[in-house]
XYZ file of C-alpha atoms in Angstrom:
662
model
C 99.075 77.091 -36.857
C 98.048 79.579 -39.535
C 100.911 81.619 -40.893
C 100.803 85.319 -40.041
C 102.164 86.915 -43.197
C 103.470 90.469 -43.093
C 105.522 92.590 -45.465
C 106.319 95.848 -43.684
C 107.925 96.086 -40.229
C 107.707 99.107 -37.943
C 110.610 99.256 -35.488
C 109.318 100.800 -32.257
C 112.718 101.790 -30.938
C 115.774 103.910 -31.625
C 119.570 103.831 -31.664
C 121.721 100.807 -32.364
C 118.993 98.193 -31.874
C 116.706 99.908 -34.387
C 119.560 99.977 -36.916
C 120.394 96.336 -36.211
C 116.770 95.173 -36.675
C 116.438 97.181 -39.881
C 119.531 95.482 -41.306
C 118.198 91.943 -40.843
C 114.676 92.899 -41.933
C 116.053 94.375 -45.136
C 118.116 91.236 -45.792
C 114.926 89.165 -45.405
C 113.048 91.342 -47.893
C 110.873 93.294 -45.464
C 110.230 97.018 -45.847
C 110.893 98.960 -42.664
C 109.469 101.975 -40.851
C 111.369 103.967 -38.228
C 109.858 106.164 -35.540
C 111.643 109.163 -34.097
C 111.327 111.944 -31.558
C 112.336 115.557 -32.035
C 115.759 114.752 -30.552
C 116.238 112.024 -33.179
C 115.092 113.877 -36.300
C 118.458 113.301 -37.993
C 119.492 110.201 -36.045
C 121.154 107.216 -37.674
C 118.179 104.898 -37.074
C 115.789 107.427 -38.589
C 117.665 107.177 -41.886
C 118.183 103.396 -41.702
C 114.572 102.554 -42.599
C 112.573 102.961 -45.794
C 110.127 105.316 -44.089
C 110.110 107.282 -40.840
C 107.345 108.828 -38.747
C 107.723 111.560 -36.097
C 106.351 110.458 -32.734
C 106.524 113.740 -30.825
C 108.748 115.674 -28.407
C 112.013 114.323 -27.027
C 110.830 112.957 -23.639
C 110.206 109.193 -24.064
C 106.719 109.365 -22.555
C 105.704 111.774 -25.298
C 107.233 109.736 -28.119
C 108.752 106.246 -27.851
C 106.472 105.232 -24.960
C 103.258 106.525 -26.544
C 101.403 103.365 -27.609
C 98.623 105.189 -29.461
C 101.082 107.178 -31.592
C 103.080 104.084 -32.517
C 99.960 102.134 -33.529
C 98.819 105.146 -35.545
C 102.219 105.295 -37.291
C 101.869 101.624 -38.254
C 98.400 102.240 -39.690
C 99.559 105.368 -41.516
C 102.438 103.554 -43.224
C 100.714 100.212 -43.734
C 103.114 98.404 -41.421
C 101.557 95.051 -40.513
C 104.184 94.004 -37.942
C 105.994 95.781 -35.091
C 109.330 94.858 -33.534
C 109.772 96.539 -30.127
C 113.556 96.018 -29.799
C 114.543 96.236 -26.143
C 113.724 98.880 -23.566
C 110.837 101.325 -24.018
C 107.728 99.188 -24.811
C 109.506 95.869 -25.441
C 108.098 94.264 -22.284
C 104.841 96.186 -22.114
C 101.898 93.774 -22.231
C 99.459 96.600 -23.030
C 101.489 97.396 -26.146
C 101.458 93.765 -27.289
C 97.694 93.653 -26.710
C 97.199 96.879 -28.666
C 99.074 95.346 -31.599
C 97.022 92.159 -31.435
C 93.727 94.095 -31.183
C 94.653 96.094 -34.291
C 95.649 93.046 -36.308
C 99.337 93.961 -36.240
C 101.850 91.149 -35.695
C 103.829 91.765 -32.511
C 107.359 90.368 -32.816
C 107.606 88.855 -29.367
C 105.741 86.621 -26.952
C 101.969 86.890 -26.333
C 100.763 89.691 -24.070
C 99.709 87.178 -21.419
C 103.255 85.811 -21.180
C 104.775 89.299 -21.086
C 102.417 90.251 -18.268
C 103.106 87.115 -16.234
C 106.880 87.122 -16.662
C 107.297 90.906 -16.556
C 105.937 90.975 -13.037
C 108.942 89.772 -11.071
C 106.797 88.518 -8.205
C 104.508 86.487 -10.505
C 107.504 85.227 -12.483
C 109.149 83.886 -9.337
C 105.951 82.054 -8.421
C 105.876 80.394 -11.858
C 109.588 79.590 -11.588
C 109.189 77.974 -8.176
C 106.305 75.870 -9.489
C 108.534 74.762 -12.381
C 111.244 73.643 -9.945
C 113.650 76.570 -10.244
C 115.472 77.691 -7.070
C 114.678 81.296 -6.072
C 116.296 83.757 -3.692
C 114.301 84.359 -0.470
C 112.366 87.625 -0.462
C 109.070 89.500 -0.176
C 106.815 89.799 -3.233
C 103.504 90.813 -1.652
C 100.831 93.294 -2.711
C 101.128 95.363 0.475
C 103.442 98.203 -0.587
C 103.436 100.173 2.650
C 106.823 101.199 3.991
C 105.929 99.663 7.351
C 105.311 96.283 5.694
C 108.604 96.509 3.820
C 110.395 97.315 7.080
C 108.891 94.263 8.793
C 109.677 91.959 5.866
C 113.227 93.317 5.594
C 113.833 92.523 9.247
C 112.587 88.977 8.660
C 114.718 88.449 5.550
C 117.821 90.014 7.064
C 120.371 92.427 5.681
C 121.930 92.963 3.212
C 119.041 92.880 0.753
C 117.874 94.427 -2.487
C 114.900 96.702 -3.101
C 113.767 95.919 -6.649
C 111.128 97.218 -9.050
C 108.491 94.590 -9.766
C 108.210 95.725 -13.396
C 110.899 96.225 -16.014
C 114.549 95.267 -15.938
C 117.944 96.471 -17.077
C 119.087 97.229 -13.544
C 116.576 100.097 -13.122
C 114.742 100.605 -9.859
C 117.185 98.582 -7.749
C 118.847 99.661 -4.518
C 121.097 97.716 -2.156
C 120.288 98.099 1.533
C 122.786 97.082 4.206
C 120.978 98.344 7.314
C 117.436 99.194 8.395
C 118.223 102.909 8.497
C 118.926 102.893 4.748
C 115.581 101.340 3.795
C 113.300 104.438 3.617
C 115.590 106.311 1.215
C 116.115 103.176 -0.884
C 112.365 102.618 -1.197
C 111.767 106.223 -2.237
C 114.563 106.242 -4.803
C 113.606 102.855 -6.285
C 109.943 103.882 -6.562
C 110.864 107.128 -8.283
C 113.205 105.434 -10.753
C 110.785 102.561 -11.464
C 107.924 104.977 -12.106
C 110.030 107.011 -14.520
C 111.414 103.972 -16.357
C 108.409 101.610 -16.410
C 105.360 103.587 -15.303
C 104.988 101.155 -12.384
C 106.388 101.913 -8.933
C 105.627 98.596 -7.210
C 108.567 97.095 -5.340
C 109.770 93.826 -3.885
C 112.547 92.724 -1.540
C 115.147 90.077 -2.184
C 118.001 88.668 -0.103
C 121.317 89.936 -1.449
C 123.661 87.179 -2.604
C 127.088 88.706 -2.081
C 129.690 88.658 -4.876
C 127.461 86.700 -7.273
C 127.937 85.909 -10.931
C 125.202 86.887 -13.368
C 124.363 84.091 -15.806
C 121.577 83.964 -18.364
C 120.217 81.513 -20.915
C 118.893 82.452 -24.350
C 115.694 80.543 -25.070
C 113.387 80.468 -28.098
C 109.912 79.080 -28.602
C 107.522 78.827 -31.555
C 103.812 78.235 -32.141
C 104.387 74.550 -32.815
C 105.366 73.596 -29.283
C 109.118 73.724 -29.852
C 111.361 75.316 -27.228
C 115.141 75.354 -27.399
C 117.990 77.043 -25.592
C 120.995 78.608 -27.296
C 123.299 78.160 -24.299
C 124.335 80.743 -21.748
C 125.923 84.150 -21.457
C 127.988 85.459 -18.562
C 127.155 89.070 -17.703
C 128.978 89.358 -14.394
C 131.037 92.416 -15.372
C 128.688 95.142 -14.188
C 128.707 98.495 -12.504
C 125.756 99.626 -10.425
C 123.877 96.581 -11.757
C 124.329 97.775 -15.329
C 126.053 95.310 -17.625
C 129.386 96.474 -19.032
C 130.898 93.391 -20.705
C 129.093 90.170 -21.646
C 130.432 86.916 -23.033
C 129.480 83.474 -24.257
C 130.011 80.853 -23.082
C 130.528 81.465 -19.374
C 134.183 80.893 -18.461
C 133.277 79.276 -15.114
C 130.692 76.628 -16.004
C 131.444 72.952 -16.417
C 129.333 70.848 -18.826
C 127.348 69.573 -15.831
C 126.649 73.129 -14.633
C 125.634 74.134 -18.153
C 123.211 71.239 -18.481
C 121.562 72.087 -15.159
C 121.322 75.811 -15.933
C 119.899 75.399 -19.430
C 117.518 72.745 -18.123
C 116.090 75.244 -15.641
C 115.615 77.824 -18.420
C 113.795 75.433 -20.751
C 111.568 74.222 -17.901
C 110.499 77.788 -17.159
C 109.868 78.561 -20.838
C 107.693 75.465 -21.110
C 105.774 76.366 -17.950
C 105.145 79.870 -19.295
C 104.048 78.686 -22.765
C 106.786 80.821 -24.225
C 107.045 82.001 -27.838
C 109.755 83.967 -29.644
C 113.025 85.164 -28.060
C 113.496 85.344 -24.314
C 116.206 85.229 -21.701
C 116.124 83.525 -18.321
C 118.461 85.256 -15.879
C 120.130 83.690 -12.843
C 122.603 84.669 -10.187
C 125.129 82.145 -8.893
C 126.969 82.166 -5.596
C 130.636 81.271 -5.103
C 129.775 77.548 -5.164
C 127.786 77.946 -8.407
C 124.422 77.381 -6.791
C 121.931 78.944 -9.203
C 118.990 81.175 -8.247
C 116.337 82.391 -10.676
C 116.454 86.161 -11.068
C 113.963 87.144 -13.771
C 112.859 86.467 -17.318
C 113.289 89.098 -20.023
C 110.541 88.680 -22.602
C 112.495 90.316 -25.398
C 115.760 90.385 -27.267
C 118.716 91.247 -25.020
C 121.314 93.947 -25.574
C 123.971 91.219 -25.462
C 122.349 88.890 -28.001
C 125.258 89.301 -30.499
C 127.613 87.121 -28.428
C 125.145 84.251 -28.721
C 124.818 84.882 -32.453
C 128.586 84.779 -32.827
C 129.192 81.489 -30.985
C 126.080 79.673 -32.224
C 126.181 81.028 -35.780
C 122.589 82.258 -36.102
C 120.778 85.590 -36.562
C 118.353 85.908 -33.652
C 116.370 88.748 -35.258
C 115.908 86.515 -38.308
C 114.575 83.815 -35.960
C 112.277 86.346 -34.291
C 110.720 87.414 -37.577
C 110.273 83.824 -38.761
C 108.592 82.767 -35.524
C 106.392 85.882 -35.572
C 105.285 84.861 -39.065
C 104.213 81.462 -37.721
C 107.163 79.432 -38.958
C 108.749 76.691 -36.823
C 112.175 77.220 -35.250
C 114.927 76.891 -37.857
C 116.919 74.362 -35.772
C 116.231 71.541 -33.329
C 118.055 71.423 -29.996
C 120.454 68.729 -31.182
C 121.415 70.906 -34.161
C 122.522 73.843 -31.999
C 126.147 73.910 -30.896
C 128.671 76.469 -29.654
C 131.968 77.193 -31.364
C 134.668 79.415 -29.919
C 134.111 82.385 -27.632
C 132.609 85.862 -28.044
C 132.752 89.004 -25.892
C 130.728 92.212 -26.131
C 131.527 95.624 -24.656
C 128.969 98.397 -24.309
C 130.332 101.740 -25.507
C 128.603 104.439 -23.493
C 128.588 108.235 -23.431
C 129.668 108.497 -19.809
C 132.751 109.377 -17.807
C 133.828 106.309 -15.793
C 136.420 108.425 -13.958
C 133.707 110.738 -12.621
C 131.133 108.298 -11.297
C 130.017 107.308 -14.814
C 128.480 110.740 -15.235
C 126.402 110.877 -18.466
C 127.839 112.890 -21.351
C 126.073 114.742 -24.139
C 127.254 116.526 -27.248
C 128.247 116.089 -30.878
C 130.142 113.059 -32.148
C 132.893 114.696 -34.200
C 134.411 111.386 -35.302
C 133.398 107.724 -35.109
C 134.339 105.274 -37.858
C 134.591 101.725 -36.440
C 135.894 99.000 -38.724
C 134.564 95.440 -38.849
C 137.124 92.776 -39.686
C 138.791 89.673 -38.282
C 135.885 88.450 -36.186
C 134.894 91.940 -35.008
C 131.405 93.434 -35.237
C 130.080 96.866 -34.255
C 126.384 97.540 -33.656
C 126.126 101.322 -33.577
C 123.450 103.947 -33.192
C 125.693 106.946 -33.815
C 128.113 108.126 -36.462
C 130.182 111.213 -37.163
C 127.880 114.201 -36.763
C 125.365 112.486 -34.468
C 124.030 114.334 -31.440
C 123.996 112.457 -28.122
C 121.130 113.901 -26.086
C 120.272 113.510 -22.393
C 116.907 111.930 -23.113
C 117.858 108.310 -23.603
C 120.190 105.546 -22.465
C 123.903 106.352 -22.506
C 124.840 103.344 -24.655
C 125.697 104.511 -28.182
C 127.293 101.376 -29.663
C 128.408 97.824 -28.950
C 131.662 96.176 -29.965
C 131.633 92.386 -30.308
C 134.596 90.126 -31.031
C 134.864 86.389 -31.475
C 137.805 84.030 -31.317
C 138.807 80.408 -31.064
C 139.044 80.887 -27.311
C 138.382 83.538 -24.685
C 141.877 85.011 -24.799
C 141.709 85.589 -28.551
C 138.238 87.139 -28.326
C 139.379 89.537 -25.575
C 142.506 90.486 -27.526
C 140.505 91.220 -30.668
C 137.918 93.224 -28.773
C 140.506 95.405 -27.030
C 142.277 96.061 -30.341
C 138.992 96.885 -32.074
C 138.147 99.438 -29.378
C 141.622 100.959 -29.582
C 141.115 101.441 -33.331
C 137.635 102.982 -32.969
C 137.848 106.233 -30.994
C 134.600 108.135 -30.534
C 135.627 111.784 -30.367
C 133.706 114.854 -29.273
C 132.529 113.715 -25.857
C 133.791 111.469 -23.100
C 133.050 107.749 -23.338
C 133.992 104.624 -21.398
C 136.187 103.291 -24.239
C 139.500 103.561 -22.398
C 137.901 102.044 -19.289
C 136.708 99.063 -21.347
C 140.160 98.550 -22.855
C 141.822 98.633 -19.430
C 139.202 96.248 -18.075
C 139.783 93.746 -20.880
C 143.524 93.873 -20.144
C 143.094 93.458 -16.371
C 144.274 90.337 -14.572
C 140.894 89.919 -12.866
C 139.093 89.767 -16.215
C 141.741 87.499 -17.672
C 141.252 85.076 -14.777
C 137.439 85.369 -14.985
C 137.308 86.515 -11.367
C 134.948 89.467 -11.786
C 131.649 89.252 -9.877
C 128.711 91.633 -10.282
C 129.999 93.781 -7.393
C 133.686 93.848 -8.334
C 133.695 97.087 -10.324
C 131.751 98.924 -7.635
C 134.260 97.668 -5.052
C 137.145 98.829 -7.229
C 135.581 102.273 -7.611
C 135.691 102.647 -3.833
C 139.049 101.053 -3.097
C 141.456 101.252 -6.027
C 140.121 104.156 -8.087
C 143.365 106.096 -7.638
C 145.675 103.163 -8.311
C 147.508 103.855 -11.578
C 147.023 100.209 -12.585
C 143.265 100.295 -11.997
C 140.791 100.574 -14.900
C 139.382 103.515 -12.908
C 142.639 105.493 -13.238
C 141.964 108.343 -15.659
C 144.361 108.191 -18.635
C 146.766 111.116 -18.886
C 148.435 112.338 -22.078
C 152.040 111.258 -22.469
C 154.814 113.701 -23.439
C 154.472 112.379 -26.996
C 150.742 113.196 -26.959
C 151.513 116.758 -25.851
C 154.204 117.033 -28.515
C 151.920 115.811 -31.268
C 149.172 118.218 -30.175
C 151.662 121.085 -30.255
C 152.918 120.119 -33.713
C 149.381 119.861 -35.112
C 148.430 123.200 -33.563
C 151.545 124.893 -34.951
C 150.992 123.537 -38.457
C 147.361 124.633 -38.330
C 148.343 128.146 -37.337
C 147.194 128.144 -33.726
C 147.112 131.134 -31.417
C 150.687 130.635 -30.272
C 153.575 132.847 -31.333
C 156.309 132.210 -33.929
C 159.704 133.761 -33.236
C 163.252 133.456 -34.570
C 165.635 131.988 -32.018
C 168.835 132.522 -34.028
C 169.024 129.145 -35.750
C 165.398 128.052 -36.023
C 161.805 129.203 -35.917
C 160.086 128.419 -32.637
C 156.353 128.285 -32.041
C 155.461 128.751 -28.371
C 151.981 128.012 -27.116
C 150.033 126.951 -24.055
C 147.767 123.910 -24.198
C 145.341 122.575 -21.618
C 144.207 118.969 -21.308
C 142.392 117.323 -18.417
C 142.794 120.356 -16.187
C 146.565 120.537 -16.769
C 148.227 123.335 -18.729
C 151.683 123.091 -20.318
C 153.908 125.603 -22.068
C 155.189 123.936 -25.243
C 157.765 125.037 -27.788
C 157.696 123.603 -31.302
C 160.982 124.128 -33.163
C 161.263 124.144 -36.934
C 164.979 124.159 -37.794
C 166.500 124.850 -41.214
C 167.961 121.357 -41.106
C 167.515 118.323 -38.874
C 164.353 116.991 -37.262
C 161.542 119.079 -35.863
C 161.249 119.017 -32.089
C 158.871 119.886 -29.272
C 160.010 120.774 -25.791
C 157.628 119.281 -23.213
C 158.966 120.481 -19.915
C 162.542 119.227 -19.704
C 161.910 116.545 -22.331
C 162.682 117.148 -26.002
C 160.754 115.008 -28.477
C 161.788 114.838 -32.115
C 158.615 114.746 -34.149
C 157.639 114.744 -37.804
C 154.198 114.861 -39.380
C 154.345 112.304 -42.201
C 150.668 112.633 -43.080
C 148.545 115.470 -41.705
C 145.081 114.917 -43.165
C 142.636 114.842 -40.240
C 141.197 112.566 -39.105
C 144.146 110.464 -40.344
C 147.499 111.388 -38.870
C 150.780 109.570 -39.430
C 153.660 110.902 -37.373
C 157.127 109.954 -36.267
C 158.228 110.494 -32.680
C 161.837 109.837 -31.695
C 162.274 107.620 -34.736
C 159.106 105.513 -34.325
C 156.353 105.921 -36.916
C 152.815 105.729 -35.535
C 149.203 106.504 -36.383
C 146.728 108.790 -34.657
C 143.224 110.141 -35.167
C 142.755 113.895 -34.899
C 139.737 116.139 -35.406
C 139.472 119.869 -34.849
C 136.274 121.210 -33.285
C 136.745 124.952 -33.332
C 139.832 125.606 -31.207
C 139.691 122.178 -29.575
C 141.843 119.342 -30.871
C 140.394 115.884 -30.243
C 143.313 113.476 -30.438
C 143.354 109.679 -30.103
C 146.628 107.763 -29.850
C 147.222 104.180 -28.686
C 143.702 103.588 -27.388
C 143.403 106.833 -25.395
C 141.596 110.007 -26.467
C 142.211 113.543 -25.238
C 140.902 117.045 -25.918
C 143.531 119.784 -26.104
C 142.525 123.437 -25.954
C 144.266 126.763 -25.604
C 143.519 128.147 -22.120
C 141.227 131.128 -21.675
C 143.572 133.476 -19.815
C 140.823 136.048 -19.415
C 139.049 133.747 -16.974
C 142.024 131.865 -15.587
C 141.626 133.463 -12.166
C 137.949 132.579 -11.821
C 138.652 129.676 -9.491
C 135.689 127.631 -8.327
C 134.862 128.802 -4.829
C 131.650 126.864 -4.339
C 129.459 129.971 -4.628
C 127.918 129.091 -7.995
C 126.526 125.581 -8.490
C 125.919 124.540 -12.079
C 124.398 121.444 -13.662
C 127.163 118.965 -14.457
C 124.926 117.181 -16.989
C 122.019 118.135 -19.222
C 118.759 116.549 -18.151
C 115.450 116.795 -16.326
C 115.514 118.455 -12.909
C 113.312 116.012 -11.005
C 113.861 117.379 -7.499
C 114.973 120.685 -5.952
C 115.844 120.150 -2.300
C 117.115 123.595 -1.312
C 115.455 126.985 -1.045
C 116.683 130.559 -0.545
C 117.951 131.199 2.943
C 118.561 127.537 3.727
C 121.850 126.662 5.432
C 123.816 123.905 3.695
C 127.000 121.972 4.384
C 129.554 120.842 1.828
C 128.287 117.645 0.204
C 124.585 118.293 0.876
C 122.307 117.283 -2.003
C 120.665 120.380 -3.475
C 118.875 118.812 -6.459
C 118.567 115.639 -8.515
C 118.884 115.585 -12.302
C 117.704 112.646 -14.394
C 119.820 112.123 -17.516
C 120.154 109.009 -19.664
C 117.953 107.073 -17.205
C 120.376 107.840 -14.367
C 119.936 110.115 -11.376
C 122.764 112.597 -10.792
C 122.926 114.512 -7.526
C 123.799 118.216 -7.479
C 125.715 118.877 -4.268
C 127.008 121.906 -2.394
C 130.742 122.403 -2.844
C 131.121 124.443 0.322
C 129.217 125.320 3.489
C 127.043 128.403 3.442
C 123.519 129.679 2.863
C 121.448 129.463 -0.325
C 121.382 132.954 -1.842
C 119.418 132.161 -4.996
C 117.719 129.231 -6.770
C 117.589 129.483 -10.554
C 115.555 126.415 -11.569
C 112.488 124.488 -10.470
C 111.543 120.815 -10.485
C 110.333 119.626 -13.871
C 112.603 121.961 -15.821
C 114.961 120.759 -18.521
C 118.441 122.133 -17.783
C 121.498 122.362 -19.980
C 124.939 121.200 -18.917
C 126.656 124.122 -17.192
C 123.383 125.931 -16.404
C 123.505 127.896 -13.149
C 121.197 126.261 -10.591
C 122.137 127.724 -7.188
C 124.130 130.570 -5.725
C 125.513 130.052 -2.250
C 126.713 132.688 0.149
C 129.726 130.769 1.402
C 131.475 131.404 4.682
C 134.272 133.268 2.866
C 132.085 135.051 0.315
C 130.658 138.570 0.507
C 126.985 138.942 1.278
C 126.058 139.611 -2.358
C 127.550 136.769 -4.422
C 125.933 138.009 -7.592
């Protein structure tokens, strides 16, 4: 095989994966080119490369998904290779073909393999021919709703409606009864079209409470195919991976040999080259069923790198250049355990609602077997245009317990301040008994969200500031000269102020005596507190005789404070609008995003809970619902509009409201 030499690599992606690819490429001596949209003009990945080229406006279809613009950027900069990362065009056969037709090296499998394995129906046919067990389902060309209804009845419920193209949990809906099927088909088609440009669907029998297992495979041009063992990605919510690990804590050596054997057989049948992942689901008895093949690098590839001791991007670039695989199968071994957690800009205590805004502080530290792959830093803007994942934390250890301990500690020490994230949720999950016992199936978190969300011991229980947190916030506000009031109480100066956090407001009194310790009264509790070091973001304080550390950043009048793995935003309440209680008359957008559907019109009667509109943000659909019964008085946005968080969308004449609510 003739070597395909290249010297400059264009990275057709953004965020943490673009930064991660640039790092390895630079270490290997390659020059790099970044591409960026208007939303990412000053993004971390844009500055991580040697050169950068603007692709266009913020919507992905006008920038990161525009094949012609990316090829043109490669020509303009002299890039003779393109790495697609994951997501966007990573599994787009047309993109791989466009690279090949232009003489650009595509860092991935051939277009023919991407096309065959990217079509879930075709991939299952190849898998069955190679001897892999598959879940019963319907994968036909007839896409009529009536055909789906007939096939669903034959398969039996529950089942899954799945997009034929793409992956990453997009375009999937669970259906438990025939009456749910029409809405599931419509929603899956809409999501698949938006994510992959292909709205074809398939049906698959739902295996209840399964584990999600996958095998990392690699092939080269010289006929070599190896596996790099498995990953367990069972900790998911809404079919989106949350925590991944290697090796799987439930497989025996015999299970592992069978699973990896299936993966290699499929790779051989497909004539695979470069990095790929073969995904399976397993039932309670560890019977394996082929799920799909991802013809790209996975988000969770770092856990494999950590336990096998290789750089998979390095391997990708070597194979793309025509080199043989660096190791034979008998030279690949696992050591220890690794766990990855996806840090996302979302609120897990509010249905994982996407979050946008400015990162006012993020400074993760890598040490002691801990690695962070990040796409944001202090000052970064998190927009509604792209996936909610902003960083990944990965920790390794001699065993699973040590890896989990290190990962939880690393997350506790790396607060991302300025907007809500799932960091505290991840920490609680890593400390949970179910995770410790490796008892989490792909449906467990969704079950918990419905059944134990209000249990104080549940990872879904929203953290609340402790009295010490309130006291520290009061002390920092007083020392900064907040809007409270100093007064002389006869023996000491007191600073009285109101602070609000998480919808709760407290009256706090910070006392500075002529002698003795400082103190803050939090309700009936008195906390002695001293600021040893007050140099935001680094805070060292002493509370009731115990010295501790915190991270604090001021954003205008808002104090972002992180203590002991939890982060809170304290603000002084706006008394001028304190009586403006939400009465359901004005419905605003809870997230910034694209208004893809408006389902209500002026004069329409609505009930509390009715869906009025659907907003797409960070590849997720968020429903805008009526808060009270009434009649639509005004509609302030139309489908296709980009709306800001907090933008007024509807006015409702509620049953208790006057006729003119404006």
